[in-house]
mmCIF file of N, CA and C in Angstrom:
data_model
loop_
_atom_site.group_PDB
_atom_site.id
_atom_site.type_symbol
_atom_site.label_atom_id
_atom_site.label_comp_id
_atom_site.label_asym_id
_atom_site.label_seq_id
_atom_site.Cartn_x
_atom_site.Cartn_y
_atom_site.Cartn_z
ATOM 1 N N GLN V 1 9.826 21.573 -51.359
ATOM 2 C CA GLN V 1 11.187 21.921 -52.003
ATOM 3 C C GLN V 1 11.185 22.889 -51.604
ATOM 4 N N GLU V 2 12.743 23.385 -50.972
ATOM 5 C CA GLU V 2 13.774 24.052 -50.387
ATOM 6 C C GLU V 2 14.099 25.436 -50.875
ATOM 7 N N ILE V 3 14.032 26.332 -50.338
ATOM 8 C CA ILE V 3 13.827 27.374 -51.437
ATOM 9 C C ILE V 3 15.092 28.428 -50.506
ATOM 10 N N GLU V 4 16.392 28.579 -51.885
ATOM 11 C CA GLU V 4 17.195 29.430 -51.721
ATOM 12 C C GLU V 4 16.526 30.850 -50.995
ATOM 13 N N ILE V 5 17.410 31.419 -50.596
ATOM 14 C CA ILE V 5 17.017 32.704 -49.645
ATOM 15 C C ILE V 5 16.786 34.071 -50.723
ATOM 16 N N GLU V 6 17.883 34.010 -51.670
ATOM 17 C CA GLU V 6 18.118 34.529 -52.964
ATOM 18 C C GLU V 6 17.054 34.982 -53.630
ATOM 19 N N ASN V 7 16.307 33.697 -54.054
ATOM 20 C CA ASN V 7 15.520 33.173 -55.176
ATOM 21 C C ASN V 7 13.743 33.419 -54.402
ATOM 22 N N TRP V 8 13.337 33.374 -53.420
ATOM 23 C CA TRP V 8 12.325 33.501 -52.778
ATOM 24 C C TRP V 8 10.974 34.138 -53.429
ATOM 25 N N ASN V 9 11.995 35.598 -53.976
ATOM 26 C CA ASN V 9 10.896 36.541 -54.030
ATOM 27 C C ASN V 9 9.903 35.550 -56.093
ATOM 28 N N GLU V 10 10.776 34.501 -56.481
ATOM 29 C CA GLU V 10 10.064 34.025 -57.848
ATOM 30 C C GLU V 10 9.279 32.798 -57.587
ATOM 31 N N HIS V 11 9.405 32.958 -56.164
ATOM 32 C CA HIS V 11 8.131 31.686 -55.455
ATOM 33 C C HIS V 11 7.162 32.281 -54.818
ATOM 34 N N ILE V 12 7.106 33.405 -54.585
ATOM 35 C CA ILE V 12 6.150 34.100 -54.021
ATOM 36 C C ILE V 12 5.081 35.002 -54.503
ATOM 37 N N THR V 13 3.870 34.639 -54.216
ATOM 38 C CA THR V 13 3.282 36.146 -55.098
ATOM 39 C C THR V 13 2.217 36.746 -53.974
ATOM 40 N N TYR V 14 1.935 37.857 -53.785
ATOM 41 C CA TYR V 14 0.798 38.856 -53.187
ATOM 42 C C TYR V 14 0.199 39.413 -53.932
ATOM 43 N N ALA V 15 -1.493 39.422 -53.134
ATOM 44 C CA ALA V 15 -2.609 40.040 -53.484
ATOM 45 C C ALA V 15 -3.611 40.182 -52.291
ATOM 46 N N ALA V 16 -3.407 42.025 -52.410
ATOM 47 C CA ALA V 16 -4.294 42.366 -51.170
ATOM 48 C C ALA V 16 -5.038 43.213 -51.686
ATOM 49 N N PRO V 17 -6.225 43.872 -51.524
ATOM 50 C CA PRO V 17 -6.529 45.162 -52.201
ATOM 51 C C PRO V 17 -6.161 46.086 -52.296
ATOM 52 N N TYR V 18 -5.118 46.520 -51.761
ATOM 53 C CA TYR V 18 -4.361 47.870 -51.297
ATOM 54 C C TYR V 18 -2.928 48.041 -51.916
ATOM 55 N N PHE V 19 -2.386 46.822 -52.544
ATOM 56 C CA PHE V 19 -1.672 46.254 -53.470
ATOM 57 C C PHE V 19 -1.878 47.354 -54.686
ATOM 58 N N GLU V 20 -0.688 48.273 -55.094
ATOM 59 C CA GLU V 20 -0.906 48.824 -55.868
ATOM 60 C C GLU V 20 -0.355 48.599 -57.540
ATOM 61 N N LEU V 21 -1.394 48.534 -58.758
ATOM 62 C CA LEU V 21 -0.876 48.509 -59.236
ATOM 63 C C LEU V 21 -0.927 49.609 -60.250
ATOM 64 N N MET V 22 -0.445 49.170 -61.536
ATOM 65 C CA MET V 22 0.682 50.709 -62.505
ATOM 66 C C MET V 22 -0.813 51.028 -63.326
ATOM 67 N N ASN V 23 -1.473 52.213 -62.615
ATOM 68 C CA ASN V 23 -2.726 52.646 -62.952
ATOM 69 C C ASN V 23 -2.888 53.418 -64.887
ATOM 70 N N GLU V 24 -1.522 53.734 -64.841
ATOM 71 C CA GLU V 24 -1.154 54.822 -66.064
ATOM 72 C C GLU V 24 -1.135 53.480 -66.977
ATOM 73 N N MET V 25 -0.839 52.353 -66.796
ATOM 74 C CA MET V 25 -0.597 51.104 -67.993
ATOM 75 C C MET V 25 -2.249 51.097 -68.760
ATOM 76 N N TYR V 26 -2.428 50.112 -69.555
ATOM 77 C CA TYR V 26 -3.178 49.671 -70.616
ATOM 78 C C TYR V 26 -3.342 47.992 -69.839
ATOM 79 N N LEU V 27 -4.353 47.254 -69.169
ATOM 80 C CA LEU V 27 -4.314 45.846 -68.828
ATOM 81 C C LEU V 27 -3.621 44.934 -70.274
ATOM 82 N N ARG V 28 -3.471 45.219 -70.812
ATOM 83 C CA ARG V 28 -2.734 44.223 -72.142
ATOM 84 C C ARG V 28 -0.920 44.505 -71.683
ATOM 85 N N GLU V 29 -0.771 45.724 -71.691
ATOM 86 C CA GLU V 29 0.637 46.249 -71.518
ATOM 87 C C GLU V 29 0.998 45.718 -70.042
ATOM 88 N N PHE V 30 0.160 45.982 -69.460
ATOM 89 C CA PHE V 30 0.628 45.540 -67.937
ATOM 90 C C PHE V 30 1.016 44.445 -67.691
ATOM 91 N N ILE V 31 0.067 43.574 -67.936
ATOM 92 C CA ILE V 31 0.167 41.996 -67.937
ATOM 93 C C ILE V 31 1.509 41.619 -68.813
ATOM 94 N N VAL V 32 1.557 42.113 -69.250
ATOM 95 C CA VAL V 32 3.204 41.726 -70.576
ATOM 96 C C VAL V 32 4.419 42.440 -69.334
ATOM 97 N N PHE V 33 4.596 43.378 -68.434
ATOM 98 C CA PHE V 33 5.183 43.733 -68.358
ATOM 99 C C PHE V 33 5.441 42.694 -67.031
ATOM 100 N N TYR V 34 4.075 42.617 -66.189
ATOM 101 C CA TYR V 34 4.254 41.884 -65.080
ATOM 102 C C TYR V 34 4.875 40.646 -64.713
ATOM 103 N N THR V 35 4.055 39.604 -66.183
ATOM 104 C CA THR V 35 4.234 38.688 -66.496
ATOM 105 C C THR V 35 6.224 38.591 -66.359
ATOM 106 N N LYS V 36 6.873 39.592 -66.853
ATOM 107 C CA LYS V 36 8.226 39.453 -67.153
ATOM 108 C C LYS V 36 9.171 38.788 -65.807
ATOM 109 N N PHE V 37 7.834 39.577 -64.326
ATOM 110 C CA PHE V 37 9.264 39.174 -63.479
ATOM 111 C C PHE V 37 8.165 38.181 -62.591
ATOM 112 N N LYS V 38 6.274 37.382 -62.900
ATOM 113 C CA LYS V 38 6.227 36.344 -62.488
ATOM 114 C C LYS V 38 4.968 35.985 -63.963
ATOM 115 N N PRO V 39 6.630 35.015 -64.089
ATOM 116 C CA PRO V 39 5.764 34.596 -65.668
ATOM 117 C C PRO V 39 4.001 33.372 -65.116
ATOM 118 N N LEU V 40 3.350 33.651 -66.329
ATOM 119 C CA LEU V 40 2.348 32.612 -66.095
ATOM 120 C C LEU V 40 2.628 31.269 -66.017
ATOM 121 N N GLN V 41 1.176 30.256 -65.459
ATOM 122 C CA GLN V 41 0.965 29.278 -65.342
ATOM 123 C C GLN V 41 1.594 28.594 -67.378
ATOM 124 N N LYS V 42 2.678 27.891 -67.116
ATOM 125 C CA LYS V 42 2.985 27.328 -69.121
ATOM 126 C C LYS V 42 1.132 27.127 -69.800
ATOM 127 N N ASP V 43 0.157 26.483 -69.417
ATOM 128 C CA ASP V 43 -1.052 27.042 -70.349
ATOM 129 C C ASP V 43 -1.922 28.155 -69.822
ATOM 130 N N ILE V 44 -1.319 29.236 -69.075
ATOM 131 C CA ILE V 44 -2.313 30.180 -69.477
ATOM 132 C C ILE V 44 -1.531 31.021 -70.425
ATOM 133 N N SER V 45 -2.252 31.620 -71.680
ATOM 134 C CA SER V 45 -1.649 32.772 -72.407
ATOM 135 C C SER V 45 -1.954 34.022 -71.976
ATOM 136 N N ILE V 46 -2.106 35.601 -72.264
ATOM 137 C CA ILE V 46 -2.285 36.748 -71.723
ATOM 138 C C ILE V 46 -3.653 36.595 -72.002
ATOM 139 N N SER V 47 -4.564 36.536 -73.282
ATOM 140 C CA SER V 47 -5.807 36.119 -73.780
ATOM 141 C C SER V 47 -6.394 35.389 -72.840
ATOM 142 N N LYS V 48 -5.757 33.971 -72.236
ATOM 143 C CA LYS V 48 -6.765 32.932 -71.388
ATOM 144 C C LYS V 48 -6.536 33.657 -69.991
ATOM 145 N N PHE V 49 -5.562 34.458 -69.553
ATOM 146 C CA PHE V 49 -5.403 34.932 -67.992
ATOM 147 C C PHE V 49 -6.799 36.188 -68.403
ATOM 148 N N MET V 50 -6.913 36.972 -69.550
ATOM 149 C CA MET V 50 -8.201 38.274 -69.333
ATOM 150 C C MET V 50 -9.259 37.487 -69.110
ATOM 151 N N GLU V 51 -9.496 36.113 -70.238
ATOM 152 C CA GLU V 51 -10.804 34.938 -69.886
ATOM 153 C C GLU V 51 -11.205 35.153 -68.912
ATOM 154 N N ILE V 52 -10.137 34.541 -68.250
ATOM 155 C CA ILE V 52 -10.103 34.086 -66.863
ATOM 156 C C ILE V 52 -10.827 34.948 -65.640
ATOM 157 N N ALA V 53 -10.052 36.437 -65.861
ATOM 158 C CA ALA V 53 -10.137 37.312 -64.600
ATOM 159 C C ALA V 53 -11.878 38.333 -65.081
ATOM 160 N N TYR V 54 -12.345 37.503 -66.367
ATOM 161 C CA TYR V 54 -13.320 38.359 -66.736
ATOM 162 C C TYR V 54 -12.996 39.744 -67.217
ATOM 163 N N LEU V 55 -11.917 40.051 -67.889
ATOM 164 C CA LEU V 55 -11.168 41.762 -68.176
ATOM 165 C C LEU V 55 -10.795 41.417 -69.651
ATOM 166 N N GLU V 56 -11.702 40.557 -70.583
ATOM 167 C CA GLU V 56 -11.051 39.939 -72.099
ATOM 168 C C GLU V 56 -11.525 41.570 -72.755
ATOM 169 N N ASP V 57 -12.717 42.164 -72.296
ATOM 170 C CA ASP V 57 -13.605 43.536 -72.826
ATOM 171 C C ASP V 57 -12.847 44.470 -72.845
ATOM 172 N N SER V 58 -11.577 44.676 -71.507
ATOM 173 C CA SER V 58 -10.719 45.709 -71.559
ATOM 174 C C SER V 58 -8.861 45.453 -71.269
ATOM 175 N N SER V 59 -9.146 44.803 -72.271
ATOM 176 C CA SER V 59 -7.449 44.602 -72.941
ATOM 177 C C SER V 59 -6.839 45.789 -73.802
ATOM 178 N N GLU V 60 -7.581 46.674 -73.584
ATOM 179 C CA GLU V 60 -6.869 48.055 -74.092
ATOM 180 C C GLU V 60 -7.495 49.511 -73.650
ATOM 181 N N LYS V 61 -8.049 49.335 -72.050
ATOM 182 C CA LYS V 61 -8.350 50.458 -70.823
ATOM 183 C C LYS V 61 -7.058 50.425 -70.376
ATOM 184 N N LEU V 62 -7.293 51.376 -69.810
ATOM 185 C CA LEU V 62 -6.033 51.705 -68.750
ATOM 186 C C LEU V 62 -6.886 51.555 -67.333
ATOM 187 N N ILE V 63 -5.547 51.213 -66.696
ATOM 188 C CA ILE V 63 -6.144 50.167 -65.802
ATOM 189 C C ILE V 63 -6.445 51.056 -64.414
ATOM 190 N N LYS V 64 -6.652 52.785 -64.723
ATOM 191 C CA LYS V 64 -6.792 54.164 -63.209
ATOM 192 C C LYS V 64 -8.061 53.641 -64.006
ATOM 193 N N ASN V 65 -8.913 52.868 -64.929
ATOM 194 C CA ASN V 65 -10.248 53.041 -65.416
ATOM 195 C C ASN V 65 -11.412 52.360 -64.682
ATOM 196 N N PHE V 66 -10.269 51.325 -64.300
ATOM 197 C CA PHE V 66 -11.080 50.125 -63.894
ATOM 198 C C PHE V 66 -11.394 50.166 -62.340
ATOM 199 N N SER V 67 -13.073 49.895 -61.913
ATOM 200 C CA SER V 67 -13.516 49.404 -61.422
ATOM 201 C C SER V 67 -12.315 49.002 -59.660
ATOM 202 N N SER V 68 -12.913 49.013 -58.391
ATOM 203 C CA SER V 68 -12.456 48.180 -57.615
ATOM 204 C C SER V 68 -13.015 47.557 -57.738
ATOM 205 N N GLY V 69 -14.098 46.620 -58.002
ATOM 206 C CA GLY V 69 -13.963 44.929 -58.975
ATOM 207 C C GLY V 69 -12.969 44.340 -59.645
ATOM 208 N N MET V 70 -13.072 45.138 -60.657
ATOM 209 C CA MET V 70 -12.117 44.809 -61.483
ATOM 210 C C MET V 70 -10.636 44.808 -61.108
ATOM 211 N N LYS V 71 -10.074 45.811 -60.312
ATOM 212 C CA LYS V 71 -8.872 45.582 -60.085
ATOM 213 C C LYS V 71 -8.602 44.493 -59.105
ATOM 214 N N GLN V 72 -9.269 44.470 -57.914
ATOM 215 C CA GLN V 72 -9.413 42.899 -57.183
ATOM 216 C C GLN V 72 -9.022 41.721 -57.864
ATOM 217 N N ARG V 73 -9.881 41.897 -58.958
ATOM 218 C CA ARG V 73 -9.759 40.561 -59.798
ATOM 219 C C ARG V 73 -8.476 40.311 -60.617
ATOM 220 N N LEU V 74 -7.684 41.349 -61.223
ATOM 221 C CA LEU V 74 -6.647 41.612 -61.898
ATOM 222 C C LEU V 74 -5.222 41.369 -60.741
ATOM 223 N N ARG V 75 -5.620 41.119 -59.421
ATOM 224 C CA ARG V 75 -4.459 41.089 -58.576
ATOM 225 C C ARG V 75 -4.356 39.598 -58.329
ATOM 226 N N LEU V 76 -5.714 39.374 -57.924
ATOM 227 C CA LEU V 76 -6.427 38.026 -57.713
ATOM 228 C C LEU V 76 -5.732 36.990 -58.751
ATOM 229 N N ALA V 77 -5.773 37.815 -59.978
ATOM 230 C CA ALA V 77 -5.760 36.144 -61.252
ATOM 231 C C ALA V 77 -4.652 36.528 -61.366
ATOM 232 N N LEU V 78 -3.586 37.247 -61.496
ATOM 233 C CA LEU V 78 -2.346 37.292 -60.700
ATOM 234 C C LEU V 78 -1.590 36.503 -59.860
ATOM 235 N N ALA V 79 -2.059 36.194 -58.740
ATOM 236 C CA ALA V 79 -1.506 35.053 -58.250
ATOM 237 C C ALA V 79 -1.892 34.091 -58.286
ATOM 238 N N TRP V 80 -3.145 34.064 -58.619
ATOM 239 C CA TRP V 80 -3.859 32.607 -58.867
ATOM 240 C C TRP V 80 -3.084 31.712 -59.960
ATOM 241 N N LEU V 81 -2.971 32.920 -61.212
ATOM 242 C CA LEU V 81 -2.719 32.231 -62.413
ATOM 243 C C LEU V 81 -0.898 32.260 -62.196
ATOM 244 N N SER V 82 -0.423 32.679 -61.725
ATOM 245 C CA SER V 82 1.405 33.372 -62.134
ATOM 246 C C SER V 82 1.836 31.469 -61.586
ATOM 247 N N GLU V 83 3.228 31.364 -61.774
ATOM 248 C CA GLU V 83 3.455 29.939 -61.551
ATOM 249 C C GLU V 83 4.631 29.834 -60.436
ATOM 250 N N SER V 84 3.780 31.091 -59.824
ATOM 251 C CA SER V 84 4.600 30.983 -58.386
ATOM 252 C C SER V 84 3.720 30.059 -57.513
ATOM 253 N N SER V 85 5.040 29.151 -56.323
ATOM 254 C CA SER V 85 3.984 27.878 -55.927
ATOM 255 C C SER V 85 3.930 28.824 -54.193
ATOM 256 N N ILE V 86 3.988 29.486 -53.960
ATOM 257 C CA ILE V 86 2.966 30.403 -52.457
ATOM 258 C C ILE V 86 2.705 31.506 -53.184
ATOM 259 N N ILE V 87 1.263 31.367 -52.424
ATOM 260 C CA ILE V 87 0.633 32.810 -52.914
ATOM 261 C C ILE V 87 0.084 32.741 -51.553
ATOM 262 N N LEU V 88 0.105 34.836 -51.277
ATOM 263 C CA LEU V 88 0.085 35.294 -50.202
ATOM 264 C C LEU V 88 -0.979 36.289 -50.505
ATOM 265 N N LEU V 89 -2.595 36.014 -49.565
ATOM 266 C CA LEU V 89 -4.016 36.960 -49.615
ATOM 267 C C LEU V 89 -4.427 37.475 -48.612
ATOM 268 N N ASP V 90 -4.322 39.058 -49.265
ATOM 269 C CA ASP V 90 -5.031 39.623 -47.831
ATOM 270 C C ASP V 90 -5.909 40.031 -48.259
ATOM 271 N N GLU V 91 -7.291 40.115 -47.495
ATOM 272 C CA GLU V 91 -8.902 39.993 -47.267
ATOM 273 C C GLU V 91 -9.312 39.851 -49.262
ATOM 274 N N PRO V 92 -9.122 38.473 -49.977
ATOM 275 C CA PRO V 92 -8.736 38.511 -51.172
ATOM 276 C C PRO V 92 -10.202 38.907 -51.611
ATOM 277 N N THR V 93 -10.973 38.680 -50.725
ATOM 278 C CA THR V 93 -12.846 39.268 -51.415
ATOM 279 C C THR V 93 -13.366 40.315 -51.155
ATOM 280 N N SER V 94 -12.562 41.981 -50.923
ATOM 281 C CA SER V 94 -12.492 42.672 -50.557
ATOM 282 C C SER V 94 -12.576 43.249 -51.484
ATOM 283 N N ASN V 95 -13.783 44.714 -51.980
ATOM 284 C CA ASN V 95 -14.422 44.664 -53.188
ATOM 285 C C ASN V 95 -15.136 44.378 -54.177
ATOM 286 N N LEU V 96 -15.182 42.530 -54.083
ATOM 287 C CA LEU V 96 -16.240 41.570 -55.067
ATOM 288 C C LEU V 96 -17.117 42.020 -54.265
ATOM 289 N N ASP V 97 -17.992 41.386 -55.832
ATOM 290 C CA ASP V 97 -20.035 41.133 -55.173
ATOM 291 C C ASP V 97 -20.011 39.927 -55.170
ATOM 292 N N LYS V 98 -21.093 39.873 -55.498
ATOM 293 C CA LYS V 98 -21.452 38.319 -55.144
ATOM 294 C C LYS V 98 -20.492 37.459 -56.721
ATOM 295 N N LYS V 99 -21.217 37.682 -57.173
ATOM 296 C CA LYS V 99 -20.429 36.784 -58.447
ATOM 297 C C LYS V 99 -18.835 36.690 -58.699
ATOM 298 N N GLY V 100 -18.118 37.973 -58.095
ATOM 299 C CA GLY V 100 -17.001 38.458 -57.632
ATOM 300 C C GLY V 100 -16.441 37.440 -56.968
ATOM 301 N N ILE V 101 -17.287 37.266 -55.794
ATOM 302 C CA ILE V 101 -16.498 35.900 -54.716
ATOM 303 C C ILE V 101 -17.246 34.534 -55.452
ATOM 304 N N ALA V 102 -18.313 34.570 -55.471
ATOM 305 C CA ALA V 102 -17.951 33.425 -56.643
ATOM 306 C C ALA V 102 -16.908 32.732 -57.238
ATOM 307 N N TRP V 103 -16.869 33.350 -58.220
ATOM 308 C CA TRP V 103 -15.594 34.185 -59.174
ATOM 309 C C TRP V 103 -14.109 33.651 -58.565
ATOM 310 N N PHE V 104 -13.975 33.840 -57.370
ATOM 311 C CA PHE V 104 -12.963 33.723 -56.474
ATOM 312 C C PHE V 104 -13.187 32.263 -55.583
ATOM 313 N N LYS V 105 -13.822 31.819 -55.312
ATOM 314 C CA LYS V 105 -14.063 30.473 -54.922
ATOM 315 C C LYS V 105 -13.525 29.897 -56.381
ATOM 316 N N ASN V 106 -14.170 29.726 -57.546
ATOM 317 C CA ASN V 106 -13.773 28.879 -58.256
ATOM 318 C C ASN V 106 -12.292 29.050 -58.750
ATOM 319 N N LEU V 107 -11.629 30.207 -58.333
ATOM 320 C CA LEU V 107 -10.029 30.236 -58.517
ATOM 321 C C LEU V 107 -9.061 29.313 -57.593
ATOM 322 N N ALA V 108 -9.626 29.245 -56.700
ATOM 323 C CA ALA V 108 -9.275 28.783 -55.295
ATOM 324 C C ALA V 108 -9.580 26.991 -55.351
ATOM 325 N N ASN V 109 -10.732 27.124 -55.797
ATOM 326 C CA ASN V 109 -10.794 25.430 -56.298
ATOM 327 C C ASN V 109 -9.847 24.871 -57.510
ATOM 328 N N THR V 110 -10.021 25.209 -58.703
ATOM 329 C CA THR V 110 -8.922 24.961 -59.596
ATOM 330 C C THR V 110 -7.805 25.065 -59.209
ATOM 331 N N TYR V 111 -7.150 26.441 -58.548
ATOM 332 C CA TYR V 111 -5.783 27.241 -58.619
ATOM 333 C C TYR V 111 -4.808 26.573 -57.948
ATOM 334 N N SER V 112 -5.121 25.773 -56.277
ATOM 335 C CA SER V 112 -4.918 26.454 -55.349
ATOM 336 C C SER V 112 -4.065 24.743 -55.278
ATOM 337 N N LYS V 113 -4.390 24.199 -56.050
ATOM 338 C CA LYS V 113 -3.739 22.528 -55.879
ATOM 339 C C LYS V 113 -2.226 22.647 -56.476
ATOM 340 N N ASN V 114 -1.369 21.593 -55.163
ATOM 341 C CA ASN V 114 0.252 22.028 -55.184
ATOM 342 C C ASN V 114 0.705 23.243 -55.441
ATOM 343 N N LYS V 115 -0.139 24.929 -54.367
ATOM 344 C CA LYS V 115 0.403 25.725 -54.013
ATOM 345 C C LYS V 115 -0.055 25.808 -52.540
ATOM 346 N N LEU V 116 0.873 26.503 -51.874
ATOM 347 C CA LEU V 116 0.732 26.639 -50.395
ATOM 348 C C LEU V 116 0.364 28.131 -50.359
ATOM 349 N N VAL V 117 -1.180 28.126 -50.567
ATOM 350 C CA VAL V 117 -2.097 29.478 -50.273
ATOM 351 C C VAL V 117 -2.625 30.116 -48.585
ATOM 352 N N ILE V 118 -1.756 31.039 -48.351
ATOM 353 C CA ILE V 118 -2.056 32.245 -46.882
ATOM 354 C C ILE V 118 -2.866 32.593 -46.892
ATOM 355 N N VAL V 119 -4.161 33.054 -46.189
ATOM 356 C CA VAL V 119 -4.947 33.644 -46.572
ATOM 357 C C VAL V 119 -5.136 34.894 -44.731
ATOM 358 N N CYS V 120 -5.367 36.161 -45.185
ATOM 359 C CA CYS V 120 -5.025 36.744 -43.777
ATOM 360 C C CYS V 120 -7.209 37.341 -44.436
ATOM 361 N N SER V 121 -7.336 36.803 -43.519
ATOM 362 C CA SER V 121 -9.168 37.477 -43.362
ATOM 363 C C SER V 121 -9.586 37.350 -42.062
ATOM 364 N N ASN V 122 -10.466 38.721 -42.308
ATOM 365 C CA ASN V 122 -11.226 39.218 -41.049
ATOM 366 C C ASN V 122 -12.589 38.048 -40.828
ATOM 367 N N ASN V 123 -12.125 36.744 -40.783
ATOM 368 C CA ASN V 123 -13.260 35.480 -40.297
ATOM 369 C C ASN V 123 -14.331 35.867 -41.062
ATOM 370 N N ILE V 124 -13.961 36.091 -42.946
ATOM 371 C CA ILE V 124 -14.984 35.878 -43.429
ATOM 372 C C ILE V 124 -15.149 34.488 -44.221
ATOM 373 N N GLU V 125 -15.504 33.279 -44.230
ATOM 374 C CA GLU V 125 -15.504 31.721 -44.429
ATOM 375 C C GLU V 125 -15.412 31.631 -46.043
ATOM 376 N N ASP V 126 -16.237 33.005 -47.200
ATOM 377 C CA ASP V 126 -15.903 32.598 -48.765
ATOM 378 C C ASP V 126 -14.107 33.388 -49.146
ATOM 379 N N GLU V 127 -13.198 33.107 -48.133
ATOM 380 C CA GLU V 127 -12.145 33.855 -48.407
ATOM 381 C C GLU V 127 -11.138 32.727 -47.999
ATOM 382 N N TYR V 128 -11.764 32.145 -47.260
ATOM 383 C CA TYR V 128 -10.436 31.002 -46.671
ATOM 384 C C TYR V 128 -11.337 29.369 -46.502
ATOM 385 N N PHE V 129 -12.223 29.143 -47.524
ATOM 386 C CA PHE V 129 -13.265 27.873 -46.891
ATOM 387 C C PHE V 129 -11.585 26.680 -47.873
ATOM 388 N N PHE V 130 -11.559 26.827 -48.249
ATOM 389 C CA PHE V 130 -10.484 25.677 -49.560
ATOM 390 C C PHE V 130 -9.270 25.478 -48.010
ATOM 391 N N CYS V 131 -8.956 26.155 -47.297
ATOM 392 C CA CYS V 131 -7.785 26.367 -46.426
ATOM 393 C C CYS V 131 -8.125 24.257 -45.864
ATOM 394 N N LYS V 132 -7.158 23.891 -45.373
ATOM 395 C CA LYS V 132 -7.129 23.285 -44.800
ATOM 396 C C LYS V 132 -6.733 22.831 -43.138
ATOM 397 N N LYS V 133 -6.564 23.973 -43.192
ATOM 398 C CA LYS V 133 -5.895 24.278 -41.567
ATOM 399 C C LYS V 133 -6.033 25.991 -41.572
ATOM 400 N N THR V 134 -6.327 26.539 -39.835
ATOM 401 C CA THR V 134 -6.620 27.824 -39.785
ATOM 402 C C THR V 134 -6.301 28.101 -38.244
ATOM 403 N N LEU V 135 -5.453 29.363 -38.008
ATOM 404 C CA LEU V 135 -4.620 29.628 -37.313
ATOM 405 C C LEU V 135 -6.240 30.826 -37.032
ATOM 406 N N HIS V 136 -6.153 31.260 -35.721
ATOM 407 C CA HIS V 136 -6.650 32.376 -35.786
ATOM 408 C C HIS V 136 -6.077 32.790 -34.316
ATOM 409 N N ILE V 137 -6.041 34.381 -34.353
ATOM 410 C CA ILE V 137 -5.299 35.419 -33.445
ATOM 411 C C ILE V 137 -5.974 35.488 -31.865
ATOM 412 N N GLU V 138 -7.343 34.917 -31.964
ATOM 413 C CA GLU V 138 -8.107 35.427 -30.973
ATOM 414 C C GLU V 138 -6.825 33.780 -29.770
ATOM 415 N N ASP V 139 -6.830 33.186 -30.490
ATOM 416 C CA ASP V 139 -6.448 31.897 -29.835
ATOM 417 C C ASP V 139 -4.875 31.689 -29.183
ATOM 418 N N PHE V 140 -4.169 32.510 -30.361
ATOM 419 C CA PHE V 140 -2.522 32.746 -30.132
ATOM 420 C C PHE V 140 -2.709 33.274 -29.223
ATOM 421 N N GLN V 141 -3.796 35.264 -28.562
ATOM 422 C CA GLN V 141 -3.890 35.710 -27.741
ATOM 423 C C GLN V 141 -3.921 34.779 -26.291
ATOM 424 N N THR V 142 -4.907 33.875 -25.966
ATOM 425 C CA THR V 142 -5.179 33.657 -24.662
ATOM 426 C C THR V 142 -4.051 32.262 -24.883
ATOM 427 N N LEU V 143 -3.296 31.518 -25.473
ATOM 428 C CA LEU V 143 -2.673 30.775 -25.274
ATOM 429 C C LEU V 143 -1.425 31.989 -24.797
ATOM 430 N N ARG V 144 -0.939 33.212 -25.162
ATOM 431 C CA ARG V 144 0.315 33.595 -25.222
ATOM 432 C C ARG V 144 -0.142 34.684 -23.207
ATOM 433 N N ALA V 145 -1.515 34.950 -23.497
ATOM 434 C CA ALA V 145 -1.622 35.203 -21.835
ATOM 435 C C ALA V 145 -1.729 34.408 -21.043
ATOM 436 N N SER V 146 -1.888 33.238 -21.264
ATOM 437 C CA SER V 146 -2.028 32.795 -19.866
ATOM 438 C C SER V 146 -0.496 32.020 -19.727
ATOM 439 N N ASN V 147 0.422 32.457 -20.866
ATOM 440 C CA ASN V 147 1.818 31.758 -20.005
ATOM 441 C C ASN V 147 2.813 32.271 -19.408
#
């Protein structure tokens, strides 16, 4: 599908551990605000979103009071569960414990279909296990040095 340059932001979602969230907002309030710009997939309600992200008990909690793992799950869920067809992930398992990494892997398996997903990783296979192609910067540098 060709994307018009003026509409690219409607098709791309980005998640990274340093991507700032609106810390002074409550979770439910933030999701309502965020989805005005990046709608969720048709079959995902806000309640379902919070359930998938394991944040349903935090709907009325200020985001500034979330742990780093909770914030990372929120960022990743916003990316995976949006209608966006292109997802950019930078070090997606940062701040996630073993249970969080298993959750991420489940999301990747479930929601990567029909999406272009680009993962930037410090070579942590858990972050890109589902990718069909990989590009290693070291390989590029070797090729460039030999030319």
